[in-house]
Coordinates of C-alpha atoms in Angstrom, one line a residue:
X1 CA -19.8 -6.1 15.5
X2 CA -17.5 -9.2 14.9
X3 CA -19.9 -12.1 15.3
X4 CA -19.1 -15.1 13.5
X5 CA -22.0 -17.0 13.8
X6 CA -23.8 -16.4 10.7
X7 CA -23.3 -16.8 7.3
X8 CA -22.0 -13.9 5.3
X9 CA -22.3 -13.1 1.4
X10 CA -21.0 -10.8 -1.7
X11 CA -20.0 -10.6 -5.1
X12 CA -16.1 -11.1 -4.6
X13 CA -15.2 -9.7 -8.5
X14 CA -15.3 -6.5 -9.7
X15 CA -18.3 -5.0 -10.8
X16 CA -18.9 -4.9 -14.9
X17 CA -19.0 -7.5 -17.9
X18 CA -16.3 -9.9 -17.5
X19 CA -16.3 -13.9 -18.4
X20 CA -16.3 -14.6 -14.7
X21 CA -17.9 -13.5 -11.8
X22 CA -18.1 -15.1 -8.0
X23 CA -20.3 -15.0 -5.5
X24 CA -19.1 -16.1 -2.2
X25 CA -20.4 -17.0 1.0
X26 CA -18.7 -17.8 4.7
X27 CA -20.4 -19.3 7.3
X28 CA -22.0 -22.2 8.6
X29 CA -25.2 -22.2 6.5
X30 CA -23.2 -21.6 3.5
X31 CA -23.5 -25.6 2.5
X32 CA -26.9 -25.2 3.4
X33 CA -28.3 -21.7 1.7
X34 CA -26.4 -23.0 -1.4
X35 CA -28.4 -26.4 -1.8
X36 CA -31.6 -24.7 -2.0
X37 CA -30.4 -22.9 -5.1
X38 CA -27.9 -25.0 -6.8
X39 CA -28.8 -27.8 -8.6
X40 CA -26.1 -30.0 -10.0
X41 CA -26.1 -31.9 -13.2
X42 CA -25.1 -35.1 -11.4
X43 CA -27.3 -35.2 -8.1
X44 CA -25.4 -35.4 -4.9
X45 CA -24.7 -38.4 -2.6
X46 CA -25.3 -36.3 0.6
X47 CA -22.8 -33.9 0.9
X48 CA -20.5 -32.5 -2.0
X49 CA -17.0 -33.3 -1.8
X50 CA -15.0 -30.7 -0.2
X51 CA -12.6 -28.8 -2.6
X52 CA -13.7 -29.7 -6.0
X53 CA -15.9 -27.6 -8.6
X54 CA -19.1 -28.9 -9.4
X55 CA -21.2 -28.1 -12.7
X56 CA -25.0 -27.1 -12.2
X57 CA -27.5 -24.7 -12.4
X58 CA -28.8 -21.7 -10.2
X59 CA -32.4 -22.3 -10.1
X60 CA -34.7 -19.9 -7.9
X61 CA -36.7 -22.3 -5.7
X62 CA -39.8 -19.7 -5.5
X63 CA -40.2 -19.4 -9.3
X64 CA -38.1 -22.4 -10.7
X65 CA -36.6 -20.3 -13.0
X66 CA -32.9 -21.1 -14.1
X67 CA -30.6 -18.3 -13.2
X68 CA -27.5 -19.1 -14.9
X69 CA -24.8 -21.8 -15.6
X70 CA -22.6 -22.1 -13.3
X71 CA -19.6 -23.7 -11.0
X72 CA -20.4 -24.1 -7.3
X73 CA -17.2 -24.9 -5.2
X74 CA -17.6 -26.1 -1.4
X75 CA -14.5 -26.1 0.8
X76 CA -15.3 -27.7 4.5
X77 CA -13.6 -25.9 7.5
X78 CA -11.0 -25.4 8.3
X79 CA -8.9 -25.8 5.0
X80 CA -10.1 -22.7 3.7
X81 CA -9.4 -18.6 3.7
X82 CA -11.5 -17.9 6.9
X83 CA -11.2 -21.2 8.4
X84 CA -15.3 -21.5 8.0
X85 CA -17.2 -23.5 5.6
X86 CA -17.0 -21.3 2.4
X87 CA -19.3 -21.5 -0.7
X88 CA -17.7 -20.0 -4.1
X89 CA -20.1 -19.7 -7.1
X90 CA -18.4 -19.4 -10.5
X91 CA -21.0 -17.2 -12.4
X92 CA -21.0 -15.6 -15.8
X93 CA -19.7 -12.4 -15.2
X94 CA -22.5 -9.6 -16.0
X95 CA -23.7 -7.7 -13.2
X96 CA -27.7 -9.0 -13.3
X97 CA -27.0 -12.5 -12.8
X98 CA -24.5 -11.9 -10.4
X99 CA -27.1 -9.7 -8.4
X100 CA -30.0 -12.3 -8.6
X101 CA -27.5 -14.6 -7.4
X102 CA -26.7 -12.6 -4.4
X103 CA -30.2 -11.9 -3.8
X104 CA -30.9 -16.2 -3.3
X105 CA -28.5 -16.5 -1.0
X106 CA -29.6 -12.9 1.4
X107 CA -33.3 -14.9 1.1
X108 CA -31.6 -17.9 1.8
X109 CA -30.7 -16.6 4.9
X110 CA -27.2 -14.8 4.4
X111 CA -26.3 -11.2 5.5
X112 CA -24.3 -9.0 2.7
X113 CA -20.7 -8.9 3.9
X114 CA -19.0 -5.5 4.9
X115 CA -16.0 -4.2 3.3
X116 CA -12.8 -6.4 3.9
X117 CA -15.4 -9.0 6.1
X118 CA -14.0 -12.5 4.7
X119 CA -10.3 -11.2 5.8
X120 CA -11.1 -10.0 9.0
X121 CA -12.6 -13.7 9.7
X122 CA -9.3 -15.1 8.5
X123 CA -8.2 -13.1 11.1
X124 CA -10.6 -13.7 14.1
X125 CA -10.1 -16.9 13.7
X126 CA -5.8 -17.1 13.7
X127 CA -5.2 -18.4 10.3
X128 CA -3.8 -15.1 9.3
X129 CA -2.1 -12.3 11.5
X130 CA -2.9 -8.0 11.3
X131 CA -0.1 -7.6 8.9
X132 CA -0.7 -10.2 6.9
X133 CA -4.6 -9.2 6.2
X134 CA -3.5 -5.9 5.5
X135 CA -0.9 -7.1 2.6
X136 CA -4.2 -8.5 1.1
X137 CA -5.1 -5.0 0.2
X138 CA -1.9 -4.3 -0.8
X139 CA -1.6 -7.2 -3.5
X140 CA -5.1 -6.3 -4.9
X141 CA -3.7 -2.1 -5.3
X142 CA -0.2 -3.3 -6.4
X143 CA 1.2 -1.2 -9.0
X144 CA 4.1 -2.6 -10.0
X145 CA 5.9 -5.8 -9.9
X146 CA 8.4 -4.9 -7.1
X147 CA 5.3 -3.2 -4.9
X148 CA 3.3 -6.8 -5.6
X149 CA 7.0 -8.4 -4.1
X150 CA 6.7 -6.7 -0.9
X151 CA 2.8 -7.0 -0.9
X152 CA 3.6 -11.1 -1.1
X153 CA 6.8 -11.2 1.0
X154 CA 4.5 -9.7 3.9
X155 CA 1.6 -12.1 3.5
X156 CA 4.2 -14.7 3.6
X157 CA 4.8 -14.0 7.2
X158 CA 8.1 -12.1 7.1
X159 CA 7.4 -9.0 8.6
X160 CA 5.2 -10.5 11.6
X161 CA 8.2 -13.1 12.0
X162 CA 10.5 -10.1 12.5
X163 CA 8.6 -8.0 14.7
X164 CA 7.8 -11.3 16.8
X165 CA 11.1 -12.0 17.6
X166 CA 11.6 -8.3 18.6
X167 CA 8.6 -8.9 21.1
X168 CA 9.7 -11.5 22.4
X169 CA 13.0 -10.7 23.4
X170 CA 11.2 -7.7 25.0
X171 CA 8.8 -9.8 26.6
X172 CA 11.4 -11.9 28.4
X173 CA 13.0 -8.7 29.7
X174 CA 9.8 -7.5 30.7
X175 CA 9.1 -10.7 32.9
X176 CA 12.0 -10.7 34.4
X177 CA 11.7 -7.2 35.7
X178 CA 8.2 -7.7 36.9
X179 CA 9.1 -10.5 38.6
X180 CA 12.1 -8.5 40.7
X181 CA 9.4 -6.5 41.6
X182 CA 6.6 -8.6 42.6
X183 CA 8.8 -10.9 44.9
X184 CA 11.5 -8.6 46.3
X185 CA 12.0 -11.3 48.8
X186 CA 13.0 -13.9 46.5
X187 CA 16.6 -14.6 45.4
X188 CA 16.1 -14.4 41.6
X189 CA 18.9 -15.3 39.2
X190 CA 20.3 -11.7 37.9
X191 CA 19.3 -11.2 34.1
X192 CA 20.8 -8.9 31.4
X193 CA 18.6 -6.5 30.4
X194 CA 20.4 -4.0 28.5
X195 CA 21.4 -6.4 26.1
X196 CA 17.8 -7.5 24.9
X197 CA 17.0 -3.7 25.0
X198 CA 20.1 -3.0 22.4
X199 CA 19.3 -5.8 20.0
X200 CA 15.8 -4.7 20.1
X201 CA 16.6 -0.9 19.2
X202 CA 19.2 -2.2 16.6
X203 CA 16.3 -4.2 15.0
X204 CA 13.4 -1.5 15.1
X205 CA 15.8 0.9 13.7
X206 CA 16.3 -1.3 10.7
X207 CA 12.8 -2.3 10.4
X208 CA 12.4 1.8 10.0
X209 CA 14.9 2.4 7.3
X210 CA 13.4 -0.6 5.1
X211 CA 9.6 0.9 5.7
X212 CA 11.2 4.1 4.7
X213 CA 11.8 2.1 1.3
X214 CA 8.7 0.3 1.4
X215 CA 6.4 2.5 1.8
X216 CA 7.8 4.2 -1.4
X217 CA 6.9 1.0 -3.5
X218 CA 3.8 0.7 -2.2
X219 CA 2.7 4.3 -2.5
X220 CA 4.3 5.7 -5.4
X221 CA 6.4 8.9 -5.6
X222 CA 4.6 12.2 -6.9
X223 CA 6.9 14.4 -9.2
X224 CA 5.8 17.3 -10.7
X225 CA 7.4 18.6 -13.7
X226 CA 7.4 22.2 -13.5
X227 CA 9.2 25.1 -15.7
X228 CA 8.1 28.2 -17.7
X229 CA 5.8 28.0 -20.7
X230 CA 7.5 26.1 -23.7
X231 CA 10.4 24.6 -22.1
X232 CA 9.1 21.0 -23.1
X233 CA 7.4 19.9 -19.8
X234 CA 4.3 17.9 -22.0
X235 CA 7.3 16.7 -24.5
X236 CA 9.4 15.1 -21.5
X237 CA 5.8 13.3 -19.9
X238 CA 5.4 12.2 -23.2
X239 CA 8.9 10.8 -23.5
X240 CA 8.6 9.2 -20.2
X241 CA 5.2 7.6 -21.2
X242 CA 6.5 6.4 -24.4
X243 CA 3.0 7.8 -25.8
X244 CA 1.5 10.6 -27.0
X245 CA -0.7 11.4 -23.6
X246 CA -0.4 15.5 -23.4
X247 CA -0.5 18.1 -26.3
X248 CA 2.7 19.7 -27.5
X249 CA 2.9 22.8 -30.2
X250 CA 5.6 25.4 -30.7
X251 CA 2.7 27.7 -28.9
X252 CA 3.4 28.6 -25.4
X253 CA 0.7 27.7 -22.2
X254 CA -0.6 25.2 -24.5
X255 CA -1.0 23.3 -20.7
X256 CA -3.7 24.9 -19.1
X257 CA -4.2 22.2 -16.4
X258 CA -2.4 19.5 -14.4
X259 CA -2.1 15.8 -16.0
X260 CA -1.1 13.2 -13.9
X261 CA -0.1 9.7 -15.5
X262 CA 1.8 7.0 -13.6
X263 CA 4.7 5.4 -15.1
X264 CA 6.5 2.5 -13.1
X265 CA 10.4 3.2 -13.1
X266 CA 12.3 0.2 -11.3
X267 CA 9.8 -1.0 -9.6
X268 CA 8.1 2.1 -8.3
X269 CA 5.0 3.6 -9.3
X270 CA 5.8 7.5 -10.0
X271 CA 3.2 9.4 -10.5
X272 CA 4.3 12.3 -13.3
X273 CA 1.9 15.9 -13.0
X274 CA 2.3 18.1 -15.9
X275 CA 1.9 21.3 -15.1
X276 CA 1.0 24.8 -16.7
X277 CA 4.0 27.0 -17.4
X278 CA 4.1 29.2 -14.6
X279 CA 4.4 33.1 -15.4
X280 CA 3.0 36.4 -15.3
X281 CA -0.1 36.6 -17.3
X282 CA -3.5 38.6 -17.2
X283 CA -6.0 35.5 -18.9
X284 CA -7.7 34.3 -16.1
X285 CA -7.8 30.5 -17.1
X286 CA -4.0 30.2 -17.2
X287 CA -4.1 32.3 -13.8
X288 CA -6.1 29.4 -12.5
X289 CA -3.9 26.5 -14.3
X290 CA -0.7 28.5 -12.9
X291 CA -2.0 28.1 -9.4
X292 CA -2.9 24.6 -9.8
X293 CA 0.9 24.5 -10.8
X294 CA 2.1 26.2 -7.8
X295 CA -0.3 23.8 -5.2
X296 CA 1.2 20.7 -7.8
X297 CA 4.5 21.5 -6.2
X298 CA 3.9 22.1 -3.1
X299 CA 2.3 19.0 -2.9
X300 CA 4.7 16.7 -5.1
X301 CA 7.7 14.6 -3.1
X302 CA 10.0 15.7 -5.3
X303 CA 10.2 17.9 -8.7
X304 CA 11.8 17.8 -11.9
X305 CA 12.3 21.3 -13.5
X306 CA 12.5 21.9 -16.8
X307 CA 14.7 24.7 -18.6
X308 CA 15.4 25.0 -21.9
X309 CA 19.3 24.7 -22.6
X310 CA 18.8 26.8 -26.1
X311 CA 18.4 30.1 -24.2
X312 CA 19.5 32.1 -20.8
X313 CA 18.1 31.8 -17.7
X314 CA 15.4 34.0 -17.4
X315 CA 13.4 35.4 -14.2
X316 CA 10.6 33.4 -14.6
X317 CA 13.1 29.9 -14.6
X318 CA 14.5 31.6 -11.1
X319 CA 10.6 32.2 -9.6
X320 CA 10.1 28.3 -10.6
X321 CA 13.5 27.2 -9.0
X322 CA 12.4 29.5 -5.9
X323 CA 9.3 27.2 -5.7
X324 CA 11.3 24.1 -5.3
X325 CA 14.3 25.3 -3.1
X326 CA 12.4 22.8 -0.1
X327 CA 12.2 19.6 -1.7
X328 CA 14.1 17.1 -3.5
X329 CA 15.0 18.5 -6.9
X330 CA 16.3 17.6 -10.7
X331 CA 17.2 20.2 -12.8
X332 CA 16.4 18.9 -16.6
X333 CA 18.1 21.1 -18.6
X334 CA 15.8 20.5 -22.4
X335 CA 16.6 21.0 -26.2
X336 CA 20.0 19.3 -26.2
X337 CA 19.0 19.0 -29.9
X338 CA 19.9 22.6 -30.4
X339 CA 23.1 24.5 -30.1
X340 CA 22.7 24.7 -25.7
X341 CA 24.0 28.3 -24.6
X342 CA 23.1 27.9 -21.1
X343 CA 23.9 25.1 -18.4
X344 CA 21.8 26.7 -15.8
X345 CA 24.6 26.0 -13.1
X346 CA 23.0 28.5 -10.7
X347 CA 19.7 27.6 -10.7
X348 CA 19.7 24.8 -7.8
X349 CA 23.2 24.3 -7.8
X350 CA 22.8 21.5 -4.8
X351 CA 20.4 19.7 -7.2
X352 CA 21.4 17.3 -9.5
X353 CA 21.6 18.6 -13.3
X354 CA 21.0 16.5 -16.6
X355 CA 21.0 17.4 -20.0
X356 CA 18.6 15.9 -22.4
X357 CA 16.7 16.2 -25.4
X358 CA 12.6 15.2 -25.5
X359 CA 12.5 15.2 -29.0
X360 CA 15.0 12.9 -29.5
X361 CA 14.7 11.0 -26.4
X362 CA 18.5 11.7 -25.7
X363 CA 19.3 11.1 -22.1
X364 CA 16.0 9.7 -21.0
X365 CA 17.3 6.5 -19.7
X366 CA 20.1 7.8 -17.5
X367 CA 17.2 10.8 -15.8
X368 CA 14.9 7.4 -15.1
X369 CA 18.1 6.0 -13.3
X370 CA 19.3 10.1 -11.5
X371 CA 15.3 9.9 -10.7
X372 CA 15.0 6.9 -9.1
X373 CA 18.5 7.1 -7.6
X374 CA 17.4 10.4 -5.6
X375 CA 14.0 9.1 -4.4
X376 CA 16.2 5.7 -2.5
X377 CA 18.8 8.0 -2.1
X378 CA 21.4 5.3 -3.9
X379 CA 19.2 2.1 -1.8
X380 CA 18.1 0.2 -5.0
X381 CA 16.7 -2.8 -4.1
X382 CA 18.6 -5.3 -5.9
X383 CA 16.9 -8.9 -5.5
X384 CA 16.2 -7.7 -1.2
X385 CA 13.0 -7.0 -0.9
X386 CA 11.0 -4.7 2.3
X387 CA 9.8 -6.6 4.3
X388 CA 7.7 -3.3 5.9
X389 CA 5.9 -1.0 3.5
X390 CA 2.5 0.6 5.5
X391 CA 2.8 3.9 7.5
X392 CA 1.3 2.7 10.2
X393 CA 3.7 0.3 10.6
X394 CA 6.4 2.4 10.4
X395 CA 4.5 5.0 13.1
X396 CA 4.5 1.7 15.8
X397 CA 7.9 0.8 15.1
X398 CA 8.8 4.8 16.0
X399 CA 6.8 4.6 19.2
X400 CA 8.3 1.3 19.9
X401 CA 11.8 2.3 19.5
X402 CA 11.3 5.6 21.2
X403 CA 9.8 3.6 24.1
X404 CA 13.0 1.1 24.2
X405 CA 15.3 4.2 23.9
X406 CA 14.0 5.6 26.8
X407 CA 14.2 2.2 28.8
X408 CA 18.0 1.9 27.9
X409 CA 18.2 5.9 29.5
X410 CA 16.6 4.5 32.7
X411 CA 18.6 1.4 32.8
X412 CA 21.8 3.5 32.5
X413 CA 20.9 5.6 35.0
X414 CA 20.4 2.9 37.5
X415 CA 16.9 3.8 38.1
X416 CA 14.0 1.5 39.8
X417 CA 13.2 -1.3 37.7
X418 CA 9.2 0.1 37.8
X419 CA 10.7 2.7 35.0
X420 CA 11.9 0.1 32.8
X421 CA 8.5 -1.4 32.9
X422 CA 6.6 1.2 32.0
X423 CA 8.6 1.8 28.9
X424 CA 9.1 -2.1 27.7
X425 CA 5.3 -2.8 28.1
X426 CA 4.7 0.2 25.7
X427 CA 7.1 -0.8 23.1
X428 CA 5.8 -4.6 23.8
X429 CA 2.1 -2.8 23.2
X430 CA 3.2 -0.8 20.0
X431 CA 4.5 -4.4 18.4
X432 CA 1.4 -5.9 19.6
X433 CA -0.6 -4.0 17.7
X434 CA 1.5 -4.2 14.2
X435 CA 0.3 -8.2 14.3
X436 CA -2.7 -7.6 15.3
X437 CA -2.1 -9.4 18.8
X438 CA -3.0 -6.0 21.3
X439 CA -5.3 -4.5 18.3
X440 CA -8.5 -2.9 19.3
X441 CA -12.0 -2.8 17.9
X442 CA -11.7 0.8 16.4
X443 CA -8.1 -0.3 15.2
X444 CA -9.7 -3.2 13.2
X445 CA -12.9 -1.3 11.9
X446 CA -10.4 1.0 10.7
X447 CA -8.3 -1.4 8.9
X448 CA -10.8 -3.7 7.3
X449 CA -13.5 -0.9 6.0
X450 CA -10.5 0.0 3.7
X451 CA -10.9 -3.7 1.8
X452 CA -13.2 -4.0 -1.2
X453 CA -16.2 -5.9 -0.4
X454 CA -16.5 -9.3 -1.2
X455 CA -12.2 -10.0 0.0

């Protein structure tokens, strides 16, 4: 499934009208399939230099017909993303050129790429490691600028030069055990063990409690801003927006439906869903756009719910709070703009509580800074960026630790050193596979069919 031997080939830009559009191939005809179809303005002396554009024409050889201006790069291996020779054709950027010139190079004897192809060769062939291929993907679905800093601090190496370090120290452990096993005759040195197996579990456990944080900027937080009809739920997204994006009249349920918009708040993508005012009613479309509320909710990470200061608490306000009892929580106490009669001090009472006004955009800034407080639970990244930020990450640096912890147990308890290895190689294993060094075929296939193709 992983063959490198022949040449590969896609449109590497997005889809659509743009000024640009590229067309690249990887392989070891690329050179070749892109001589038959490229002619430049200034003939070449045998082979084109490596690394510099070069201004021609894509010509169909069958038909002679000119395909379209363009700016053929060739980069020799192995200065280049996937260490093969690569071919990059700087096309105009409408979709039917583009697609013809796709077409010459499959007849010219290139096979269309698969999804995330070009990386995985990076990776095959050692110029990149797993978790560096994988922030890739995560620079091209960036959000914001802090989730694009952790995207670029991993591909920089950090994270794989962390959990390196960790394996090794493991390894050496590991090795040394193995050894008092396999020659229980010879007279080898004494080794402290328990001390790589601490430093390693202090390490994990601090790579865990910065993917906690990373994973946040890379994935967004959903809120849901939920409350009874006419509270100012559309009026607050709207505020947070700084636009106009959901309707707001005097009339309540004018929200039939959830909106979702994103809105990046220190660095994290937050993900607002407006949601119908949930109460009793007999029409049967706001029945449906109240249950669509209620899922909202259950589904958010955390919820911001909306009362309106100018009048008591009602029993519909204390069936919304009931919904939102389980998960973090900001009461947002609306209308400060009018005389407020009610505080709402036993409705959540654990939760935080803010007074604002939507109208006037009173206390806005300071429920951005009590929203983004709660969700890093006072953490704000200050300048320090994650170095961790993918679940699966964070789900082998659990097993990992787990399987350390257990090894320091057995070590405690003076038991045989064949317990100690069992546990070490299955942290070692766990590690392995965050780089990409003990990864698996299905692992991969996983990872890569996620890319776009063409990167």
């Amino acid at each position: 499934m992983y063959s490198l031997d022949d040449t590969i080939a896609a449109i590497s830009t997005p889809i659509g009208q743009g000024g640009i559009g590229i067309v690249r191939m990887s392989g070891d005809e690329a050179l070749p399939i892109a001589t038959r179809i490229f002619v430049p303005q200034r003939p070449w002396q045998g082979e084109p230099a490596s690394h510099y554009l070069h201004y021609g024409h894509i010509v169909d050889p069958e038909t002679e017909n000119v395909v379209d201006e363009v700016l053929l790069s060739h980069m020799k291996a192995p200065r280049t993303y996937t260490r093969q020779d690569i071919v990059e054709i700087n096309a105009h950027g409408g979709i039917v050129p583009l697609r013809e010139i796709l077409s010459l190079c499959l007849d010219g004897g290139a096979r269309m790429a698969r999804e995330g192809e070009f990386t995985l060769r990076a990776f095959l062939n050692g110029r990149i490691d797993l978790t560096q291929a994988e922030a890739v993907a995560d620079i091209i679905r960036a959000r914001t600028e802090a989730s694009l800093r952790v995207a670029v601090n991993q591909l920089n190496g950090s994270l794989a030069s962390e959990v390196k370090e960790i394996r090794e120290k493991l390894m050496h452990a590991l090795a040394y055990l193995e050894a008092v096993i396999d020659f229980p005759e010879e007279d080898i040195p004494p080794q402290d063990v328990e001390g790589p197996l601490e430093e390693a579990a202090r390490d994990l456990e601090a790579l865990l409690e910065e993917a906690k944080r990373g994973i946040i900027y890379r994935q967004g937080i959903h809120v849901a801003i939920v409350g009874r009809p006419n509270v100012g739920k559309s009026s607050l997204l709207n505020t947070l927006l700084r636009t106009d994006r959901a309707i707001v009249t005097p009339i309540p349920g004018t929200t039939r439906d959830t909106l979702e918009e994103t809105v990046d708040l220190d660095g994290i993508p937050f993900v607002l869903v407006d949601t119908a005012g949930i109460d009793e009613t007999d029409n049967v479309i706001e029945q449906q756009g109240i249950e669509r509320s209620r899922t909202a909710v259950q589904q958010a990470d955390m919820a911001l719910l909306v009362v309106d200061g100018s009048e008591q608490v009602t029993e519909a306000d204390r069936q919304v709070a009931a919904l939102c009892v389980d998960k973090p929580s900001i009461v947002v106490v609306n209308k400060e703009d009018l005389p407020i009669v009610c505080r709402y001090r036993d409705i959540l009472p654990d939760a935080p509580h803010i007074t604002i006004s939507a109208l006037r955009r009173t206390g806005i800034s300071e429920l951005e800074e009590l929203v983004v407080d709660t969700v890093l639970s006072g953490r704000i990244v200050t300048g320090e960026t994650p170095v961790a930020s993918n679940p699966r990450h964070r789900a082998l640096f659990r097993r990992a630790l787990e399987s350390v912890n257990h090894a320091q147990e057995a070590a405690r308890r003076g038991l045989p050193a064949d317990f100690l290895t069992i546990d070490i190689s299955e942290a070692v294993d766990a590690l392995g596979r965050v780089t990409g060094e003990t990864a698996s075929e299905e692992l991969l296939e996983s990872i890569f069919s996620d890319f776009c193709i063409g990167k």
